[in-house]
Amino acid sequence: MLLSSLGAFILAVAGVVTGQQEQQQSSTNGTTLNPVATQYGASFKNSGGKVLTSFVNAYVIFYGDWSSSNATTDQKTFLGFVDGISSTSWFSILNEYTGESGSTVSGPLNLAAALHDSGSAGLNLTDHNTHKSIILNAIKSGYLSENNQLDSSGVYIIILGPDVHDSEFCSSNCGYNSYSDQFQYIFIGYPGACPETCTPPMIQNQSPNNSPSIDSAITLLSHEIQDVLTDPRMDAWSIRNGDQVVEVGDFCSGANTTSQQWFGNVQTTSSGASYNIEFNDAKYLVQTIYSKEKNTCLLSK
């Protein structure tokens, strides 16, 4: 979950922008791994918790103002990613991560439902409890399930619109994954509010879906989905490091991580937009996933 800490993309700019610094890091570390993977890779194991295995429902909550024509397109882009990502070879890397019973993170990730909440908890969000209340409000609305029941094996995803202010977003995080007693969830702010902090430098000006904000949100989701599936209650594939929790997504992101480690083989469209994965006629920029078997960051097996 370290990707979500303040300035994660800013800290990575040094490694992303200049090939010279990438070379310096490789020669210094003598490895193709970032500091987290170098320190913890050999000993990384499940601490005894469950993973989200087999069929996992995803419920998306677009919070705030998503009424413009561009926002409507952004919603379709985001949902297209959620709906199709588990069919890719990128997702199959997560098969390496097993729960305490031996079951693997196999997918599929199923887009079960999505709704728009214009502001049931207000437009000035203050803490994680407020985020949880948004999810509970969505469940009670009846739009996420026929019987208004929580899905304890699913993942709830909140993504903010441009009119919503969150007290921690941009200043403490770009997004995060967490849980309550009844469910696990992912929170992602609106990257357009602080592109210098929450948008990868390579897509700040031009992005694969012509929307740096939603493409950045997808990049952030590609990190958080690794964490929430392999460590839904932060007692499985995670390591406590003081006040921080190191999870799968942190092995290929964060400070002193090179562009190659973070994003793998990046291609560009005819318009100059960077991407590294393509499915269902759409292109996205995702974070790589740490392969325990190969001890490296991969885009596919």
Short mmCIF file of C-alpha atoms in Angstrom, two decimals:
data_model
loop_
_atom_site.label_atom_id
_atom_site.label_comp_id
_atom_site.label_asym_id
_atom_site.label_seq_id
_atom_site.Cartn_x
_atom_site.Cartn_y
_atom_site.Cartn_z
CA MET A 1 0.00 0.00 0.00
CA LEU A 2 3.02 2.26 -0.08
CA LEU A 3 2.12 3.45 -3.59
CA SER A 4 -0.68 5.43 -2.05
CA SER A 5 1.57 7.42 0.25
CA LEU A 6 2.20 11.11 -0.35
CA GLY A 7 4.26 11.88 -3.39
CA ALA A 8 4.64 8.29 -4.56
CA PHE A 9 4.64 9.33 -8.19
CA ILE A 10 6.71 12.43 -7.40
CA LEU A 11 9.35 10.32 -5.68
CA ALA A 12 9.36 8.03 -8.66
CA VAL A 13 9.93 10.85 -11.15
CA ALA A 14 13.67 10.64 -10.52
CA GLY A 15 13.63 7.04 -11.64
CA VAL A 16 11.00 7.41 -14.33
CA VAL A 17 12.28 10.45 -16.18
CA THR A 18 16.01 9.88 -16.46
CA GLY A 19 17.64 6.77 -17.80
CA GLN A 20 20.89 7.84 -16.13
CA GLN A 21 19.35 7.45 -12.69
CA GLU A 22 17.92 4.06 -13.67
CA GLN A 23 21.43 2.97 -14.58
CA GLN A 24 22.80 4.32 -11.32
CA GLN A 25 20.23 2.40 -9.31
CA SER A 26 20.90 -0.85 -11.16
CA SER A 27 24.63 -0.57 -10.64
CA THR A 28 24.16 0.37 -6.99
CA ASN A 29 21.69 -2.37 -6.12
CA GLY A 30 23.12 -5.00 -8.44
CA THR A 31 19.55 -6.13 -9.02
CA THR A 32 16.47 -5.45 -11.11
CA LEU A 33 14.39 -5.15 -7.94
CA ASN A 34 13.33 -2.04 -6.07
CA PRO A 35 14.32 -1.58 -2.39
CA VAL A 36 11.13 -3.20 -1.05
CA ALA A 37 11.52 -6.32 -3.18
CA THR A 38 15.24 -6.47 -2.45
CA GLN A 39 14.61 -6.37 1.30
CA TYR A 40 11.55 -8.59 1.58
CA GLY A 41 11.31 -10.68 -1.61
CA ALA A 42 13.12 -13.79 -0.39
CA SER A 43 11.14 -14.01 2.86
CA PHE A 44 7.74 -12.78 1.65
CA LYS A 45 4.99 -15.21 2.64
CA ASN A 46 1.38 -15.38 3.74
CA SER A 47 1.08 -14.54 7.43
CA GLY A 48 -1.88 -16.89 7.77
CA GLY A 49 -4.76 -14.88 6.38
CA LYS A 50 -7.30 -15.40 3.63
CA VAL A 51 -7.08 -14.14 0.06
CA LEU A 52 -10.00 -13.34 -2.22
CA THR A 53 -10.14 -16.37 -4.43
CA SER A 54 -12.23 -17.63 -7.31
CA PHE A 55 -15.26 -15.48 -8.27
CA VAL A 56 -14.95 -11.97 -6.79
CA ASN A 57 -17.65 -9.36 -7.34
CA ALA A 58 -16.60 -5.74 -7.81
CA TYR A 59 -19.00 -2.90 -6.96
CA VAL A 60 -18.08 0.55 -8.25
CA ILE A 61 -19.35 3.78 -6.68
CA PHE A 62 -18.80 6.97 -8.69
CA TYR A 63 -19.02 9.60 -5.98
CA GLY A 64 -19.68 13.27 -6.66
CA ASP A 65 -20.34 14.96 -10.00
CA TRP A 66 -20.07 12.58 -12.94
CA SER A 67 -22.71 14.26 -15.10
CA SER A 68 -20.65 15.79 -17.92
CA SER A 69 -20.23 14.04 -21.26
CA ASN A 70 -16.52 13.58 -20.57
CA ALA A 71 -17.31 12.10 -17.16
CA THR A 72 -19.74 9.66 -18.75
CA THR A 73 -16.98 8.50 -21.09
CA ASP A 74 -14.60 8.23 -18.14
CA GLN A 75 -17.04 5.99 -16.30
CA LYS A 76 -17.25 3.65 -19.29
CA THR A 77 -13.45 3.55 -19.51
CA PHE A 78 -13.08 2.72 -15.82
CA LEU A 79 -15.80 0.06 -15.85
CA GLY A 80 -14.32 -1.48 -18.99
CA PHE A 81 -11.05 -1.97 -17.15
CA VAL A 82 -12.70 -3.48 -14.07
CA ASP A 83 -14.83 -5.78 -16.20
CA GLY A 84 -12.01 -7.18 -18.32
CA ILE A 85 -8.76 -7.06 -16.38
CA SER A 86 -9.05 -10.53 -14.82
CA SER A 87 -9.03 -12.12 -18.29
CA THR A 88 -5.47 -10.91 -18.93
CA SER A 89 -2.12 -12.60 -18.44
CA TRP A 90 -1.26 -9.64 -16.16
CA PHE A 91 -3.93 -10.77 -13.69
CA SER A 92 -2.76 -14.39 -13.88
CA ILE A 93 0.45 -13.45 -12.05
CA LEU A 94 -1.70 -13.19 -8.92
CA ASN A 95 -2.24 -16.97 -9.14
CA GLU A 96 1.07 -17.27 -7.29
CA TYR A 97 -0.50 -15.89 -4.12
CA THR A 98 -2.35 -18.43 -1.99
CA GLY A 99 -4.53 -18.25 1.09
CA GLU A 100 -4.12 -20.22 4.30
CA SER A 101 -6.11 -23.08 2.77
CA GLY A 102 -3.97 -23.21 -0.36
CA SER A 103 -6.54 -21.53 -2.62
CA THR A 104 -5.12 -19.04 -5.12
CA VAL A 105 -6.12 -15.59 -6.33
CA SER A 106 -7.54 -16.95 -9.56
CA GLY A 107 -10.43 -14.66 -10.41
CA PRO A 108 -12.49 -13.83 -12.24
CA LEU A 109 -13.12 -10.30 -11.04
CA ASN A 110 -16.74 -9.72 -11.95
CA LEU A 111 -18.23 -6.25 -12.42
CA ALA A 112 -21.38 -6.90 -10.42
CA ALA A 113 -22.84 -3.39 -10.24
CA ALA A 114 -22.05 0.31 -10.45
CA LEU A 115 -23.87 3.40 -9.28
CA HIS A 116 -23.57 7.17 -9.08
CA ASP A 117 -23.79 8.84 -5.66
CA SER A 118 -23.90 12.61 -6.04
CA GLY A 119 -22.93 13.19 -2.40
CA SER A 120 -24.78 11.19 0.27
CA ALA A 121 -21.97 11.87 2.77
CA GLY A 122 -21.30 15.42 1.60
CA LEU A 123 -18.64 16.75 -0.73
CA ASN A 124 -16.02 17.37 1.96
CA LEU A 125 -14.87 13.96 3.15
CA THR A 126 -12.94 13.78 6.39
CA ASP A 127 -11.75 10.24 7.13
CA HIS A 128 -11.93 6.54 6.36
CA ASN A 129 -15.16 6.16 8.33
CA THR A 130 -16.79 8.57 5.90
CA HIS A 131 -15.64 6.40 3.01
CA LYS A 132 -17.16 3.34 4.69
CA SER A 133 -20.43 5.21 5.16
CA ILE A 134 -20.55 5.90 1.41
CA ILE A 135 -20.39 2.16 0.80
CA LEU A 136 -23.10 1.44 3.36
CA ASN A 137 -25.31 4.13 1.82
CA ALA A 138 -24.82 2.55 -1.60
CA ILE A 139 -25.77 -0.88 -0.30
CA LYS A 140 -28.89 0.48 1.39
CA SER A 141 -29.91 2.20 -1.86
CA GLY A 142 -30.74 -1.14 -3.42
CA TYR A 143 -28.72 -0.49 -6.57
CA LEU A 144 -25.80 -2.77 -5.70
CA SER A 145 -27.79 -5.87 -4.79
CA GLU A 146 -31.38 -7.04 -4.97
CA ASN A 147 -31.62 -7.75 -1.25
CA ASN A 148 -29.49 -4.82 0.03
CA GLN A 149 -26.98 -7.25 1.53
CA LEU A 150 -23.25 -6.74 1.97
CA ASP A 151 -20.95 -8.95 -0.07
CA SER A 152 -18.23 -9.99 2.37
CA SER A 153 -16.28 -11.70 -0.41
CA GLY A 154 -16.52 -8.81 -2.85
CA VAL A 155 -14.63 -5.56 -3.35
CA TYR A 156 -16.24 -2.14 -3.16
CA ILE A 157 -14.50 0.58 -5.17
CA ILE A 158 -15.07 4.29 -4.54
CA ILE A 159 -13.78 6.78 -7.09
CA LEU A 160 -14.26 10.50 -6.54
CA GLY A 161 -15.49 13.08 -9.00
CA PRO A 162 -13.78 16.47 -9.51
CA ASP A 163 -16.08 18.34 -7.13
CA VAL A 164 -15.27 16.23 -4.05
CA HIS A 165 -12.63 17.27 -1.53
CA ASP A 166 -11.07 14.63 0.70
CA SER A 167 -8.98 15.68 3.69
CA GLU A 168 -6.29 13.07 3.02
CA PHE A 169 -6.29 12.93 -0.76
CA CYS A 170 -3.34 14.70 -2.42
CA SER A 171 -1.82 15.46 0.99
CA SER A 172 -1.57 11.94 2.46
CA ASN A 173 -2.63 9.53 -0.28
CA CYS A 174 -3.81 9.11 -3.85
CA GLY A 175 -5.82 6.05 -2.94
CA TYR A 176 -5.73 3.10 -0.60
CA ASN A 177 -7.28 -0.26 0.22
CA SER A 178 -8.79 -1.14 3.58
CA TYR A 179 -11.60 -3.07 5.22
CA SER A 180 -14.34 -3.07 7.85
CA ASP A 181 -15.68 -5.98 9.84
CA GLN A 182 -18.03 -6.76 6.95
CA PHE A 183 -16.30 -5.86 3.70
CA GLN A 184 -13.09 -4.76 1.98
CA TYR A 185 -12.81 -1.74 -0.26
CA ILE A 186 -10.64 0.49 -2.43
CA PHE A 187 -10.73 4.28 -2.35
CA ILE A 188 -9.36 6.40 -5.21
CA GLY A 189 -9.50 10.19 -5.31
CA TYR A 190 -9.74 12.34 -8.43
CA PRO A 191 -6.17 12.49 -9.81
CA GLY A 192 -6.93 15.63 -11.79
CA ALA A 193 -7.03 17.56 -8.51
CA CYS A 194 -3.27 17.10 -8.09
CA PRO A 195 -1.71 15.59 -11.22
CA GLU A 196 1.77 16.45 -10.02
CA THR A 197 1.23 14.02 -7.13
CA CYS A 198 -1.26 11.40 -8.30
CA THR A 199 -0.66 11.07 -12.05
CA PRO A 200 2.29 9.14 -13.53
CA PRO A 201 4.53 11.65 -15.33
CA MET A 202 4.32 9.77 -18.62
CA ILE A 203 0.53 10.29 -18.91
CA GLN A 204 0.15 13.76 -17.41
CA ASN A 205 -0.20 15.40 -20.81
CA GLN A 206 -1.44 12.60 -23.05
CA SER A 207 -3.03 9.36 -21.89
CA PRO A 208 -4.28 6.23 -23.70
CA ASN A 209 -7.96 7.06 -23.21
CA ASN A 210 -7.56 10.82 -23.68
CA SER A 211 -8.28 11.47 -20.02
CA PRO A 212 -5.22 11.69 -17.74
CA SER A 213 -7.45 11.70 -14.66
CA ILE A 214 -9.31 8.48 -15.36
CA ASP A 215 -6.23 6.78 -16.79
CA SER A 216 -4.34 7.69 -13.61
CA ALA A 217 -7.21 6.31 -11.54
CA ILE A 218 -6.86 3.04 -13.45
CA THR A 219 -3.11 2.97 -12.78
CA LEU A 220 -3.82 3.46 -9.08
CA LEU A 221 -6.50 0.76 -9.18
CA SER A 222 -4.03 -1.65 -10.77
CA HIS A 223 -1.92 -1.28 -7.63
CA GLU A 224 -4.73 -1.45 -5.08
CA ILE A 225 -6.43 -4.45 -6.68
CA GLN A 226 -3.23 -6.45 -6.17
CA ASP A 227 -3.29 -5.58 -2.48
CA VAL A 228 -6.97 -6.10 -1.77
CA LEU A 229 -7.11 -9.51 -3.46
CA THR A 230 -3.96 -10.88 -1.80
CA ASP A 231 -4.38 -9.13 1.55
CA PRO A 232 -8.04 -8.19 2.06
CA ARG A 233 -7.78 -7.96 5.87
CA MET A 234 -4.09 -7.04 6.05
CA ASP A 235 -3.23 -10.34 7.70
CA ALA A 236 -2.20 -12.35 4.64
CA TRP A 237 0.38 -11.17 2.09
CA SER A 238 1.67 -8.18 4.00
CA ILE A 239 4.55 -7.10 6.21
CA ARG A 240 4.31 -4.60 9.06
CA ASN A 241 7.04 -1.99 8.90
CA GLY A 242 6.42 0.42 11.75
CA ASP A 243 3.21 2.28 10.98
CA GLN A 244 3.27 1.17 7.36
CA VAL A 245 1.97 -2.00 5.77
CA VAL A 246 3.99 -3.42 2.88
CA GLU A 247 1.80 -5.35 0.44
CA VAL A 248 2.22 -7.01 -2.96
CA GLY A 249 1.77 -3.77 -4.89
CA ASP A 250 4.68 -2.14 -3.07
CA PHE A 251 7.21 -4.59 -4.49
CA CYS A 252 7.04 -2.88 -7.90
CA SER A 253 6.34 0.77 -7.02
CA GLY A 254 7.35 3.67 -4.84
CA ALA A 255 10.56 5.53 -4.09
CA ASN A 256 13.66 4.42 -6.00
CA THR A 257 11.63 2.27 -8.37
CA THR A 258 12.64 2.63 -12.01
CA SER A 259 10.22 3.04 -14.89
CA GLN A 260 11.02 -0.48 -16.12
CA GLN A 261 10.32 -1.97 -12.69
CA TRP A 262 7.12 0.01 -12.20
CA PHE A 263 5.55 -0.24 -15.66
CA GLY A 264 7.53 -2.79 -17.65
CA ASN A 265 7.60 -2.48 -21.43
CA VAL A 266 5.76 0.77 -22.17
CA GLN A 267 4.52 1.45 -25.68
CA THR A 268 3.15 4.64 -27.20
CA THR A 269 0.15 5.31 -29.39
CA SER A 270 0.31 7.37 -32.57
CA SER A 271 -0.69 10.39 -30.47
CA GLY A 272 2.14 9.81 -28.00
CA ALA A 273 0.13 8.27 -25.14
CA SER A 274 1.92 5.68 -23.01
CA TYR A 275 0.37 2.28 -22.28
CA ASN A 276 1.52 -1.22 -21.40
CA ILE A 277 -1.56 -3.43 -21.61
CA GLU A 278 -4.35 -3.80 -24.14
CA PHE A 279 -7.57 -5.81 -24.06
CA ASN A 280 -11.08 -5.50 -25.46
CA ASP A 281 -9.86 -2.84 -27.91
CA ALA A 282 -8.70 -0.52 -25.12
CA LYS A 283 -5.27 0.47 -23.84
CA TYR A 284 -4.22 1.19 -20.25
CA LEU A 285 -1.15 1.95 -18.15
CA VAL A 286 -0.96 -0.53 -15.27
CA GLN A 287 1.59 -1.24 -12.59
CA THR A 288 3.58 -4.43 -12.89
CA ILE A 289 3.04 -7.29 -10.42
CA TYR A 290 5.77 -8.91 -8.36
CA SER A 291 6.29 -12.55 -9.32
CA LYS A 292 7.53 -14.59 -6.37
CA GLU A 293 8.44 -17.45 -8.70
CA LYS A 294 10.66 -15.32 -10.92
CA ASN A 295 11.62 -12.74 -8.29
CA THR A 296 10.92 -9.82 -10.60
CA CYS A 297 8.19 -7.38 -11.66
CA LEU A 298 6.13 -8.61 -14.61
CA LEU A 299 3.36 -7.49 -16.94
CA SER A 300 2.51 -11.08 -17.87
CA LYS A 301 3.56 -14.63 -17.02
#
